PDB file of C-alpha atoms in Angstrom:
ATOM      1  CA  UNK A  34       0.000   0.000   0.000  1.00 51.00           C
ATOM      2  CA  UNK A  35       1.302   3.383  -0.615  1.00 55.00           C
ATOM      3  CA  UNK A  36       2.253   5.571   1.885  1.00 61.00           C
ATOM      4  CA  UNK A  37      -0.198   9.017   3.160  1.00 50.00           C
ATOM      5  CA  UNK A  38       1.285  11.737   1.499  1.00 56.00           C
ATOM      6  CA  UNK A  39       0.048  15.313   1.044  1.00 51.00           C
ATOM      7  CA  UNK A  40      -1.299  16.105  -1.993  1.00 50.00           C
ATOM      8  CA  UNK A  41       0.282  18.953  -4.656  1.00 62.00           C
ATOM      9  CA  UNK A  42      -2.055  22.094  -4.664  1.00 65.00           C
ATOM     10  CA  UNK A  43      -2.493  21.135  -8.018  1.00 62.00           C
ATOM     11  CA  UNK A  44      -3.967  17.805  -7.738  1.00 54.00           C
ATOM     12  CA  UNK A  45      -6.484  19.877  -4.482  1.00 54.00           C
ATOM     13  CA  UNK A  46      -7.562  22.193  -7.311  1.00 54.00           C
ATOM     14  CA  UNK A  47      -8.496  19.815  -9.780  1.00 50.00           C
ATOM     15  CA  UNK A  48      -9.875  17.303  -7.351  1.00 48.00           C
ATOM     16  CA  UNK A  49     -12.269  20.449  -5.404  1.00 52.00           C
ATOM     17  CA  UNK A  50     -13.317  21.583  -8.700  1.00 48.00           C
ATOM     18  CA  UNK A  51     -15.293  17.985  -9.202  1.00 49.00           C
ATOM     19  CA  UNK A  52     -17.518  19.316  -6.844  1.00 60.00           C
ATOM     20  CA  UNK A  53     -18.317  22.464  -8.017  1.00 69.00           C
ATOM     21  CA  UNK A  54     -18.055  21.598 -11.907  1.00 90.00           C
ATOM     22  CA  UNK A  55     -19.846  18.820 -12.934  1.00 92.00           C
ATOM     23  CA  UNK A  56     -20.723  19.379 -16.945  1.00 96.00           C
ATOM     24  CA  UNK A  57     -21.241  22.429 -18.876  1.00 98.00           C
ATOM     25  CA  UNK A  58     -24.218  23.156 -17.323  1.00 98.00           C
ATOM     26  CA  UNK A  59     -22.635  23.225 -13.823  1.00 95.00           C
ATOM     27  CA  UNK A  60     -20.116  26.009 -15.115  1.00 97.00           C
ATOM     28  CA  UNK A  61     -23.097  28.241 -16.570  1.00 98.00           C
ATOM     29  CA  UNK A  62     -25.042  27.859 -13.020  1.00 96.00           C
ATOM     30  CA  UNK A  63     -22.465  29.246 -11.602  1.00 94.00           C
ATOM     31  CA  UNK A  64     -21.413  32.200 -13.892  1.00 97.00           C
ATOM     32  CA  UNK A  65     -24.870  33.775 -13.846  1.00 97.00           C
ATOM     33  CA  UNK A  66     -25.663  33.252 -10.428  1.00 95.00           C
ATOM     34  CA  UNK A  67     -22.566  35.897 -10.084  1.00 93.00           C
ATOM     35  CA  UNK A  68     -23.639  38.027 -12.868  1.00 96.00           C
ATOM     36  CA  UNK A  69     -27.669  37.901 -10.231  1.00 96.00           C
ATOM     37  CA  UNK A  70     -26.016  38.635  -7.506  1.00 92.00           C
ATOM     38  CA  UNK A  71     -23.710  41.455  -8.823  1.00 93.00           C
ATOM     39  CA  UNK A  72     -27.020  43.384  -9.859  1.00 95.00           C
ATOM     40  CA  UNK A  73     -27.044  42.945 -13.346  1.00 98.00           C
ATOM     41  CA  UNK A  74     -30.273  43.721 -15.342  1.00 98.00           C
ATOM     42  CA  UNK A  75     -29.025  42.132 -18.870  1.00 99.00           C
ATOM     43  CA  UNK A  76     -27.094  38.775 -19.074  1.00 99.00           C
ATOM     44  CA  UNK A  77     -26.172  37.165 -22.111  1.00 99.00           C
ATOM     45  CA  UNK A  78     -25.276  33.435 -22.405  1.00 99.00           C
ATOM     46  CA  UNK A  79     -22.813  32.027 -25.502  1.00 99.00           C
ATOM     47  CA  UNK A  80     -22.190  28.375 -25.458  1.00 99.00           C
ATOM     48  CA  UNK A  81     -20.175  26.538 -28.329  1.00 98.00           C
ATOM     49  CA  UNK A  82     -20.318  22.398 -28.520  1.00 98.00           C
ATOM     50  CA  UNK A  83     -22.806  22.339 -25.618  1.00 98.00           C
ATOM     51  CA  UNK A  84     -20.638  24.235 -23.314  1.00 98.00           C
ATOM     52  CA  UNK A  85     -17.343  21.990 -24.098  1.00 98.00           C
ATOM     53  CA  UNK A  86     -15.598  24.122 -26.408  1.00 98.00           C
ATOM     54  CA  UNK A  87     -16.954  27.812 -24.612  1.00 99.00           C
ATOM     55  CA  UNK A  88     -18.942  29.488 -22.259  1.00 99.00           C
ATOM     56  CA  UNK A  89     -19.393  33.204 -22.361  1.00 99.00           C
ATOM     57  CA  UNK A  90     -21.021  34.826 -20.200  1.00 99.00           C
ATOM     58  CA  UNK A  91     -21.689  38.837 -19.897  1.00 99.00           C
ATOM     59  CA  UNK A  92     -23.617  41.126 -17.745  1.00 98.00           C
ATOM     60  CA  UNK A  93     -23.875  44.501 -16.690  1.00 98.00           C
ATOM     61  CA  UNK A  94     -23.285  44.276 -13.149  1.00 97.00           C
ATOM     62  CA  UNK A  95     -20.989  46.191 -10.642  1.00 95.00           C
ATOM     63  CA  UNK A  96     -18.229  44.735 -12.260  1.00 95.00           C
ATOM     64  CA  UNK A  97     -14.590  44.343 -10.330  1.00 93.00           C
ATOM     65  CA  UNK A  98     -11.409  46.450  -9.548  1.00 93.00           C
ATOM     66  CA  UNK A  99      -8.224  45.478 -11.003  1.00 93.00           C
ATOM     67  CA  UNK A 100      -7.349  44.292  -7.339  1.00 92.00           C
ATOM     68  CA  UNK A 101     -10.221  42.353  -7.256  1.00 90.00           C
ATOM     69  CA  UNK A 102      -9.701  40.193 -10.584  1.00 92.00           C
ATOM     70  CA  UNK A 103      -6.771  38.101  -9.400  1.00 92.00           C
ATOM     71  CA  UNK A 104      -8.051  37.460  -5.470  1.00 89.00           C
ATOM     72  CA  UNK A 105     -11.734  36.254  -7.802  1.00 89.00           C
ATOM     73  CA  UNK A 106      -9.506  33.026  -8.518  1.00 90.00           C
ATOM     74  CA  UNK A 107      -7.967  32.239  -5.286  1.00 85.00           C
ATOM     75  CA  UNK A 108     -10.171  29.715  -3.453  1.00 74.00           C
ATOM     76  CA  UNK A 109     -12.683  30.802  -0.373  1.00 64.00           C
ATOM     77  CA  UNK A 110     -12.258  34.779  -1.740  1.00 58.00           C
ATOM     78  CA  UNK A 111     -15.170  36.456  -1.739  1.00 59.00           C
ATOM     79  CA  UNK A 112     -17.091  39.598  -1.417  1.00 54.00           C
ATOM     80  CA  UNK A 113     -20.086  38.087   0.384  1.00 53.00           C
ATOM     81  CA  UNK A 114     -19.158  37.310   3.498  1.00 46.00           C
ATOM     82  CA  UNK A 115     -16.728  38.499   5.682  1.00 54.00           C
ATOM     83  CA  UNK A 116     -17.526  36.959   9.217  1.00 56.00           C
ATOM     84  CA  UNK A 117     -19.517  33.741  10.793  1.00 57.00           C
ATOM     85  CA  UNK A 118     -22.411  35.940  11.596  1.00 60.00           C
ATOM     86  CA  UNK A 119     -22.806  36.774   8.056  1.00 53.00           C
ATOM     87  CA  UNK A 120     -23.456  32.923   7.279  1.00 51.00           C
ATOM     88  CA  UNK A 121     -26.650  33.690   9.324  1.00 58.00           C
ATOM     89  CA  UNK A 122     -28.464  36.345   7.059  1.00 59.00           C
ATOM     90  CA  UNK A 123     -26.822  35.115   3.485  1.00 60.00           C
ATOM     91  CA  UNK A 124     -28.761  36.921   0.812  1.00 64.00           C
ATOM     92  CA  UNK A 125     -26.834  35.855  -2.211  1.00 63.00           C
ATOM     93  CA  UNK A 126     -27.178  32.530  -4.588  1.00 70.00           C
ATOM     94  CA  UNK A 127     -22.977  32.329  -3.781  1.00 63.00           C
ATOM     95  CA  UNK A 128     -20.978  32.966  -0.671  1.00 46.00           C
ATOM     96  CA  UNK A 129     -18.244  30.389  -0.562  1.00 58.00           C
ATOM     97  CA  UNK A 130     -15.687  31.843  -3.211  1.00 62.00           C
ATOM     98  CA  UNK A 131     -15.285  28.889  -4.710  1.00 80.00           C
ATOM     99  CA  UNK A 132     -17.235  28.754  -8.519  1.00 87.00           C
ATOM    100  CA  UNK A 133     -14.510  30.695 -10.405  1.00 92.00           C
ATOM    101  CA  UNK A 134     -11.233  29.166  -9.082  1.00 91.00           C
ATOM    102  CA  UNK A 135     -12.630  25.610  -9.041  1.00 91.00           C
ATOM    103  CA  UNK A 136     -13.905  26.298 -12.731  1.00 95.00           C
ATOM    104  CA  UNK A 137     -10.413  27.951 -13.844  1.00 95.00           C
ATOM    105  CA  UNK A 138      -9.074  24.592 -12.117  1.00 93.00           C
ATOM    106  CA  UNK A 139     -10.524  22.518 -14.963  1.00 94.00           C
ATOM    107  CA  UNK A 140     -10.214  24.996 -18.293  1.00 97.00           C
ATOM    108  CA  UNK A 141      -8.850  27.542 -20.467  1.00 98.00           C
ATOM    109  CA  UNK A 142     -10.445  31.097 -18.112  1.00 98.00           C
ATOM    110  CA  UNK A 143     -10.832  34.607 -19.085  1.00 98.00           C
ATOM    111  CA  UNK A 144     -12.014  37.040 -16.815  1.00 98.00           C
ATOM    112  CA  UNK A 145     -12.573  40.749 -18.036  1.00 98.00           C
ATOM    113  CA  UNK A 146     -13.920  43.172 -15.841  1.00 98.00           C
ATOM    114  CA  UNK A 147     -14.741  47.152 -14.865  1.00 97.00           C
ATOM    115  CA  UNK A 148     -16.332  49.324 -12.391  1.00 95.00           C
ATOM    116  CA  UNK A 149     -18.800  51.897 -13.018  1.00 92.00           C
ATOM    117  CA  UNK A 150     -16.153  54.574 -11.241  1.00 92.00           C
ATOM    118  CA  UNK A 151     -13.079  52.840 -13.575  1.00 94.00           C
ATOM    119  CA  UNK A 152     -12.144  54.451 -16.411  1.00 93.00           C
ATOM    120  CA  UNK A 153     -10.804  51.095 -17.858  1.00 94.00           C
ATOM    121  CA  UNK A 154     -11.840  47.329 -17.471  1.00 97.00           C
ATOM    122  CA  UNK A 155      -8.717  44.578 -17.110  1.00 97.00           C
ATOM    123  CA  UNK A 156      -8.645  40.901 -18.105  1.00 98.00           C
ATOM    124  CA  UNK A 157      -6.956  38.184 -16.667  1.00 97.00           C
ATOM    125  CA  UNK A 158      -6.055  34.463 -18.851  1.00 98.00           C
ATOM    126  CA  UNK A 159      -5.334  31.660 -16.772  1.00 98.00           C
ATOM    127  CA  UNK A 160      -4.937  27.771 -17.696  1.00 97.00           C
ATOM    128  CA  UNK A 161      -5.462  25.307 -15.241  1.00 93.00           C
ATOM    129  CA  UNK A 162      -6.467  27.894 -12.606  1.00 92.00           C
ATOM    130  CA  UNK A 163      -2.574  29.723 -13.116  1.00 93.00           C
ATOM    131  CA  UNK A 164      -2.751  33.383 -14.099  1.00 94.00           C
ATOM    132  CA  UNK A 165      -0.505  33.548 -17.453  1.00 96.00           C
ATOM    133  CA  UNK A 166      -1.796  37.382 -18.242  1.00 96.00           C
ATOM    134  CA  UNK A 167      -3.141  40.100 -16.642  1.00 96.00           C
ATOM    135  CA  UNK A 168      -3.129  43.562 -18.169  1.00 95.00           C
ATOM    136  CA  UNK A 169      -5.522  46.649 -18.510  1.00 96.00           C
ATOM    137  CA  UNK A 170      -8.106  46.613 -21.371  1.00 96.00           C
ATOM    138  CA  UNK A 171     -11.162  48.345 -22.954  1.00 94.00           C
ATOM    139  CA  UNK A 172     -13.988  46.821 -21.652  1.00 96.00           C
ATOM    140  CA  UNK A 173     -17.830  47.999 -20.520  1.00 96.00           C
ATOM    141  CA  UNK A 174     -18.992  48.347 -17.476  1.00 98.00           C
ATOM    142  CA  UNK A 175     -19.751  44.605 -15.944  1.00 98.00           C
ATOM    143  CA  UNK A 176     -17.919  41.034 -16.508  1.00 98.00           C
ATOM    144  CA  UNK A 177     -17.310  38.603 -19.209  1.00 98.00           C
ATOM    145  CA  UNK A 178     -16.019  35.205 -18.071  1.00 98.00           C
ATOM    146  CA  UNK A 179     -15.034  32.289 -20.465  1.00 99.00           C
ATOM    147  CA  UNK A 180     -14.574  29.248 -20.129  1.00 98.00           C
ATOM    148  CA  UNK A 181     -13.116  27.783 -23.503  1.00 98.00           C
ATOM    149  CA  UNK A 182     -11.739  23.794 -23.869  1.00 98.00           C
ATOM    150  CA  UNK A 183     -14.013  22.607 -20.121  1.00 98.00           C
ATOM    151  CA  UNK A 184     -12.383  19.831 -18.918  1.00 96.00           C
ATOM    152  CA  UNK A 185      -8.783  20.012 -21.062  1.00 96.00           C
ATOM    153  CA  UNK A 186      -6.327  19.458 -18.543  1.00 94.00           C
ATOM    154  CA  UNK A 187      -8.840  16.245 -17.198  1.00 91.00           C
ATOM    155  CA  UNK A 188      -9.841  14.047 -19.964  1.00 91.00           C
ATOM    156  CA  UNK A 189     -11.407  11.436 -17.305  1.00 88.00           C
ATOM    157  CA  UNK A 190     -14.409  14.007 -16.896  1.00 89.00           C
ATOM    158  CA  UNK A 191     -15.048  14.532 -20.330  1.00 91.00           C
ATOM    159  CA  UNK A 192     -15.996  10.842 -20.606  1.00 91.00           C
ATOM    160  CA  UNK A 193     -18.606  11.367 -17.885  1.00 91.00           C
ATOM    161  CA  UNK A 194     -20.459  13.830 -20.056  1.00 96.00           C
ATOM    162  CA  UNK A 195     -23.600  12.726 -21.923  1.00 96.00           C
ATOM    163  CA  UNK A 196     -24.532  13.536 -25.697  1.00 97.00           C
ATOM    164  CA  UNK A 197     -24.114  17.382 -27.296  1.00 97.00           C
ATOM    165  CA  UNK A 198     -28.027  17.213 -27.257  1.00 98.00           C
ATOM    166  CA  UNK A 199     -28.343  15.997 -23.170  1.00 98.00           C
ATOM    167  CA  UNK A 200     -25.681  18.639 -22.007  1.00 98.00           C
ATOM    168  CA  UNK A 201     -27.259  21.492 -24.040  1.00 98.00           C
ATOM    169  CA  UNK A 202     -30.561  20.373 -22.357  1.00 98.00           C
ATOM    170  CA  UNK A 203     -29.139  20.672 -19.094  1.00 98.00           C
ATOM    171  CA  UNK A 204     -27.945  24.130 -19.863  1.00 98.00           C
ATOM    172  CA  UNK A 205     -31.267  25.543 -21.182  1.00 98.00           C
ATOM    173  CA  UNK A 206     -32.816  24.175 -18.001  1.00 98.00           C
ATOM    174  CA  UNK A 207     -30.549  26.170 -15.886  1.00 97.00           C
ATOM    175  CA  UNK A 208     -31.386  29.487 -17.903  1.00 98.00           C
ATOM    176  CA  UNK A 209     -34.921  29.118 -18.170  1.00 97.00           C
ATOM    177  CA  UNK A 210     -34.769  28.309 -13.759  1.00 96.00           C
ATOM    178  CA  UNK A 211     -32.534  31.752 -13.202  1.00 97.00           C
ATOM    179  CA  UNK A 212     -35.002  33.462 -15.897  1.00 98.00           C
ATOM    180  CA  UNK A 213     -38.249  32.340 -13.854  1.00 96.00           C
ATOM    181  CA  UNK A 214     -37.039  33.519 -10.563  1.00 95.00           C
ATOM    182  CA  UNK A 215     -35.694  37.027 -11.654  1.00 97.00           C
ATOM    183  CA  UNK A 216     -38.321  38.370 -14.161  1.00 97.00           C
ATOM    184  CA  UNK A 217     -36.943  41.375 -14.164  1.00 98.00           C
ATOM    185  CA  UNK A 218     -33.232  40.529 -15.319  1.00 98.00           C
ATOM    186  CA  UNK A 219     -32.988  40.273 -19.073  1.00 99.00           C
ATOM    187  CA  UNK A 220     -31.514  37.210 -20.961  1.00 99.00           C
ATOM    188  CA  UNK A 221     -30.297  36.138 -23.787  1.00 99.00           C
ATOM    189  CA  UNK A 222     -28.907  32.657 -24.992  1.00 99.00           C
ATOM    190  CA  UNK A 223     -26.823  31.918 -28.011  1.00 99.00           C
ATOM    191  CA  UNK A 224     -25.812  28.239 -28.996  1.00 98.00           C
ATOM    192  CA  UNK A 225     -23.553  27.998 -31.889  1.00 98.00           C
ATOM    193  CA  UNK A 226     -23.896  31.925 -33.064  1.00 97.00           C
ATOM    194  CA  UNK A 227     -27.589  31.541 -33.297  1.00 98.00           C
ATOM    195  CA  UNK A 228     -29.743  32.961 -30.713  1.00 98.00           C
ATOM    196  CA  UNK A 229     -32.158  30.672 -28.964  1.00 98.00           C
ATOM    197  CA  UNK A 230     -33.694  32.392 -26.427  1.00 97.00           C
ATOM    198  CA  UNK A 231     -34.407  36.298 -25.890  1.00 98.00           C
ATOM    199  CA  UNK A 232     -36.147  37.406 -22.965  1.00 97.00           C
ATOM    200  CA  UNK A 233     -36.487  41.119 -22.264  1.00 98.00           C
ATOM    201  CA  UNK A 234     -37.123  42.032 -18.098  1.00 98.00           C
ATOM    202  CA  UNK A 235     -40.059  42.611 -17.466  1.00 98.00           C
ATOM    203  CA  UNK A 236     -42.223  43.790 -14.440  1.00 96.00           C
ATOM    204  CA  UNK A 237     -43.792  40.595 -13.194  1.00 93.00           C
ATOM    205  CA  UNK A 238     -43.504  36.843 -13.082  1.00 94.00           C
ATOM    206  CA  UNK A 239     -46.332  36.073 -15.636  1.00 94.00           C
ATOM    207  CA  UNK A 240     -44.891  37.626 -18.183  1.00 96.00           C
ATOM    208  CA  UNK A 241     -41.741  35.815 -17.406  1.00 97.00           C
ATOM    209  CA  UNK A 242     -43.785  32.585 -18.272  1.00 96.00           C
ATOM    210  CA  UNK A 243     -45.589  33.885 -21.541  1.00 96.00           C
ATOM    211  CA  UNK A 244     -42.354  34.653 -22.736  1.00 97.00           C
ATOM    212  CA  UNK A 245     -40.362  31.250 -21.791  1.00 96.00           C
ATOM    213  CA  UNK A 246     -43.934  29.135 -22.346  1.00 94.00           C
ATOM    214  CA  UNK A 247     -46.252  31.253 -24.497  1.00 94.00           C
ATOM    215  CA  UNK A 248     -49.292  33.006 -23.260  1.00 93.00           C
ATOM    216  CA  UNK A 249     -52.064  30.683 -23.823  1.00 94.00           C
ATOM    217  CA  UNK A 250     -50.470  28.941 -20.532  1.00 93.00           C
ATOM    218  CA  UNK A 251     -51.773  31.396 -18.513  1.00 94.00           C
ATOM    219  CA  UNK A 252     -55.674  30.370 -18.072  1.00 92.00           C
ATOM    220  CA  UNK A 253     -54.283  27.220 -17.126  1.00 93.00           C
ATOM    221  CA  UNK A 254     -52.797  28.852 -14.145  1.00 94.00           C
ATOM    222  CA  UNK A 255     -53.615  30.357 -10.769  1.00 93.00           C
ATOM    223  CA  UNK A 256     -51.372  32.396  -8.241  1.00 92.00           C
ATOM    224  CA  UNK A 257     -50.639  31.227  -4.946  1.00 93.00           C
ATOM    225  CA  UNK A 258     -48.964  32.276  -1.699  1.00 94.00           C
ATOM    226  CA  UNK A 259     -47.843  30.521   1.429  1.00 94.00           C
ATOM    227  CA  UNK A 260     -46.068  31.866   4.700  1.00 94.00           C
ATOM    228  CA  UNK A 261     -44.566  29.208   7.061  1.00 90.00           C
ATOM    229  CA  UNK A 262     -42.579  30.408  10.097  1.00 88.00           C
ATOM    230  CA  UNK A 263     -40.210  32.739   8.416  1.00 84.00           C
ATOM    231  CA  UNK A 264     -41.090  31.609   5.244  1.00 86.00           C
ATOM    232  CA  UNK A 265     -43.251  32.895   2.167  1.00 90.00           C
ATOM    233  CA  UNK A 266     -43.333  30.810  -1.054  1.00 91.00           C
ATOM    234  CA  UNK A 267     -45.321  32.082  -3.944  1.00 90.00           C
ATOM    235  CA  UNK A 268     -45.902  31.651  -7.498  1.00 92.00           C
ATOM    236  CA  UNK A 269     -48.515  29.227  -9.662  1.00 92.00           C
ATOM    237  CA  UNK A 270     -49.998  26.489 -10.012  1.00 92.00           C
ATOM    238  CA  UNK A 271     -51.397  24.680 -12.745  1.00 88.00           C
ATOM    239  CA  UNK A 272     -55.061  22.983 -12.550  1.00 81.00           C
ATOM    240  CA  UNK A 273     -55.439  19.703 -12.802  1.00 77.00           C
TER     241      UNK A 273
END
């Protein structure tokens, strides 16, 4: 048997990024759930071989510092919490700091960012979760993240992936999730150059659904609202 030895930072990264980054779909999740809870209102999704070959993803959100950009790919950095009492009143889909370093872990990762109060955006290339380049560029206000060749440096985990057709499912179920619960946030999705989906904000969940599901769906549903301890859950229900 072989000895207990300590493993190579490397081999940490790669291994931790399994449980963050599980297919394509996994890495979009992610990557918009940041773009939400930086306050953007417009978020567009580009995906190229179901998510294999890239993932783009832009938004119009507060954006990050130059400082920032780098400490986004250590591991456990983060600008949403700061203390254990902040784990008890979490607000955000992400708090752990661990999405973009575990997903620059297993690809090919650029990061370009700016600040409204910036007079210039910067962008950072890493491979295999090392920074190779990081210099000042034009850029608007927001990020852009991609994610091009998922899985490269791991061959193993691109043998877990289903079919082009399966993946790109998953991914349009993630989108059309995130585009349900925040009605107001415009998306877009583009597969292959081609836009698939295109869904203004707008001012209310149901017409969130007759966008994603077409508007003769409505009469088939009613509203609802529930409060339980702390609790409220609303939204509809379909009759039977």
């Amino acid at each position: 048997m072989n000895r207990i030895q300590v493993l190579s930072e490397e081999v940490i990264s790669k291994i931790s990024a399994g449980e963050v980054v599980e297919r394509p779909a996994s890495v979009v999740k992610e990557l918009v759930e940041n773009s939400l809870d930086a306050g953007a209102k417009n978020i567009v999704i580009e995906i190229k071989n179901a998510g294999k070959k890239l993932i783009r993803v832009s938004d119009d959100g507060s954006g990050m510092s130059k400082e920032e950009l780098p400490l986004a790919l250590e591991r456990y950095a983060t600008s949403k919490i700061s203390s254990l009492l902040d784990l008890k009143r979490i607000n955000t889909l992400g708090f752990r700091g661990e999405a973009l370093p575990s997903i620059a872990a297993v690809s090919k990762f650029i990061l370009i960012s700016r600040k409204e109060n910036s007079n210039n955006g910067y962008r950072i290339y890493a491979e295999s979760g090392k920074i190779k380049e990081n210099y000042e560029t034009g850029s608007p206000v927001g990020t852009t993240v991609e994610v091009k060749d998922l899985f490269y440096n791991t061959p193993a985990r691109l043998k877990f992936l289903k079919t082009d057709s399966t993946e790109k499912e998953q991914i349009f179920n993630i989108i059309y999730d995130l585009a349900l619960a925040y009605p107001e946030t415009s998306f877009r999705l583009i597969d292959e150059e081609k836009e698939v989906l295109n869904c203004p904000g707008v001012d209310n969940p149901k017409s969130r659904i007759a966008q994603l599901f077409g508007y003769q769906i409505l009469e088939y549903l009613f509203p609802f609202t529930e409060t339980i301890n702390f609790y409220k859950i609303s939204g509809f229900l379909s009759y039977p």
